[in-house]
Structure formats: structure tokens, C-alpha cells
Amino acid sequence: MSNDLDFVIRHADVVTASDRFSCDIGIRDGRVAMLGQGLPRAPRELDASGMLVLPGGVDGHCHLDQPMPDGLRMADDFFTGTRSAVCGGTTTVIPFAAQHKGQTLQAAVDDYHRRAEGRALIDYGFHLIVADPTPHVLAEELPRLIADGYTSFKVYMTYDDLKLNDREMLDVLSVARQHGALVMVHAENSDCIGWLTERLLGNGHQAPHFHAHARPAVVEREATHRAIAFAELVDVPILIVHVSGADAIEQIRWGQSRGLPILAETCPQYMYLTAADLGCGEYEGAKCVCSPPPRDPANQQAVWRALRQGVFSIVSSDHAPFSYDDPQGKKPGGKQVSFDHIPNGIPGLETRLPLLFDGVRQGRLSLHQFVELTSLRPAKLYGLYPRKGTIAVGADADIVVWDPEKRVKIGNASLHHAVDYTPYEGIEVTGWPRHCLSRGEVLVEDGKLVTTTAGRGRFLPAGKPCLD
Ligand code: DUC
Ligand code: ZN
Ligand code: ZN
């Protein structure tokens, strides 16, 4: 093997979760081979003067081409979704292979591999969604799949087609404990939502904004507390996903203060959207229907505060892409439907990093926290570190050259997903990726997508979760 470098990034102001240093970065065979001053010349070079050089983002929670019930369809497949991700500085995605009831987990995984292969532009891992924890799933499939590199799985406390009851939750947590996997929990109380929904519809309240009335903070708070209690009972770490505000944060802090291994994720929608974005009757509010729903400005502040204080381990997009003007999206069957039939989820793969980086600009969190929340910790938790999540000799050369001064007014016309809207239309941010490399290959150059080789992205079998 030659010792020559393939690529050198010159004058890099490198920022990782813990360090900041100036050097050249030498890349060979898709990996970082050297960090130092005055590295030898390479056939390809890039001058990063004036930029920040960051490890590529790892989006630990997004949904791509996930099979949907009832004639619904996600707008992004692995190509359009990963294209959008890399244009926003994310070089690894971890979507979900979702089991539906009656299906084996292996069948869900096989199906999902077929959807990703030949389509993904960047590297990807899979979480599992466990919707049917039969004795076979618990005793055979989960242990085998964990050993095969699927070391994290999501469970739902709501949605009729996905939810587990308390006993099933305990069973899944117990398998995770025994085999060293990490369980992600969607914490909302299903019966409370059902009860509220029935009353709202009974009173003729159908518009999108009633989605938030059907899922108030107490519903999330109760389920969060219950999930924490289960983790304590089984003595196993859990990660509460898409935490929306102060009530759930209070429960998480409570668990953490008792020394329980409670991890948490939040998403930009809980910092940038409020329930007001669901409208006050107009159907366009459907664009911001996601679960849990966005709350109010005080809750946004609580999320920012908790981020700074280290309550959260990761910030993910929860990209769940349904187009607005689409009979398979937010208007099922081409109709304006009652709030309980609007598919839940919003797009956000490409805007995750710029929205959070703007928080750095505003002094809401440090640059190192930004890297930790969006790259290092998701890589560690989901078993991809040290290959992903940092810039170090031996790591994959997944690198973002970030322009910290670039001002951008977010608009759907300039994003790269296949969704027909962004909930962040018109929001102005400062800071956007200028160049993005995936395993040493430049995919984005001067803000433009220059490589569109569908299928160059590789599946990443995950190692055991690292909680440090
Ligand atoms: N939960 C998610 O994680 N994503 C989309 C919708 C939902 O409820
Ligand atoms: Zn969820
Ligand atoms: Zn999700």
C-alpha cells in the first residue's frame, strides 16, 4: 500500500467535541491518515482557511422509505433523503427498520436493506422498531440481530399499530440489558391520547391544531416517567426520543439525579416551532403535525437550557417526510382529514445542523457541545465510534468544512429532499456547510452537490452502545 496521501485539507481549524486545533488533514483510502503541519502534497487539495472543520454529522433518528399503512408513503427514499442529509452537513444516517405486527424482525431488516442498497449516498446504520415482541422475537431474533450489528431499537408507547403494553416494554428492556443494546422510547400515553381525541372529535374539533390538544405535555410527562420507572426496575439504560419541553425534561432530570442511566434526545422542531405553527383552523397547519407536538416559547427555552446543561445527549432531526399536497402524504386520499388522520412527522435532515449551529452563534450552547450533540454522541451511542463522530487518525474521512459566517434564509426551493415544503421556511440562520466529504470523497463542493452516485453509501453494522 502506498504511503502517499489522496487528499489534503489545508489550514483546517478543526473542532471536535473536546478539542480545537489548527492543522492539515491528510486522507488516504477514505480515512484520516495524518493530522499535522505542512503535510506532503496530494493530487487533490482543499484550502479551509476561514472555515471550521467538523466531523460529519450523525443523524441518529430519521425515517426514510419506511413502509407505511393505509396508502401513505414517505416522500424520501434512501437517495433523496441522504442527498438532503449531506447537503446539510450530515454524513451518516440511522433510520429505522420497522417491524409490523405479525412480521418477523428479520423480514423487516431484509426489506429495509433492499430499500437502502443502491440508493444511499452516504453511510447508514439501522435501528430496529420492535412492534411485536413475540417469544421468538425476544429469545431468538433480537439476540441474533444485536450480535449482527443492530444494537439499538425503538419502542412505542402509543400508536395502535406499534405500541407495546407495559409488560411487553419490560420484556424488551430485559433483552436489551442481557445483550447490551440500547432501547429508544417514544413516550406518550396512548389511552390519554385516545380519550382526548374522541372528545375533541365528538365536539367537532377536527382541524390540525387540535393535534396539540390531543397530546398535551402531561401525556408525554406521564409516559416519560413510566419509561424511567421501567428502566429503573430492569436496571438498564434507555433513551427517551424527541423530548418536546419542560415537563418531560423535569422527569428526565429527576431520573438522572437519582443516578439512573436515562439518556434523552431532542430535535430542532422543539426549539424553532410552537403549537402556533399548527395554525388556528387552516389545514396548512398539517405541515407541522408531528409527535410529540411543538409546544410554546417557554418550552422552547426549557429545551435550549437543558441542552446547555447536558440533560440531552443528542439532537436528531426525526425527519419523517410526508409531502403536504400529496394523497399519500398530509392529505390522505387527496382530502383534508381530521387531525388524527394526518400522518405524523416533518422533514428536517438538511436543516438540523444549521438550525442548531445558529444556537451556537446566539450563545445558547458551545461549539464543542454542538459537535458532541450532533456527531460524537450519536456515533458513540449507536456503536459507530471511533469510525464516525470525530476527526482523528484512523477515522473515516467524513468531514464538513463549515462556513460559520454564511447567512441563509431557509427555503424549500433550495433544499434537496423530495418533500414539497419545509416547516422552517423563511427562518434565517448563520452558518452552513461549504464542503462535505464522505469517506474522503467530496459530495458537496462550494455548497453544491457534486456527486450523486446512488448506492455509494455503505451499511454500517453497529457495535455495542458506548454511554461514556
Ligand atoms: N415518532 C417518530 O419518532 N417519528 C415520527 C412520528 C412519531 O410519532
Ligand atoms: Zn416517535
Ligand atoms: Zn421518529
XYZ file of C-alpha atoms and ligand atoms in Angstrom, residues 61 63 96 154 156 242 318 320, ligand 3:
9
model
C -33.115 9.451 14.285
C -37.214 7.885 8.803
C -35.491 2.508 11.266
C -37.197 1.841 19.315
C -43.590 2.990 21.105
C -37.951 13.597 20.650
C -36.682 12.937 13.429
C -40.372 11.884 8.842
Zn -39.083 9.349 14.558
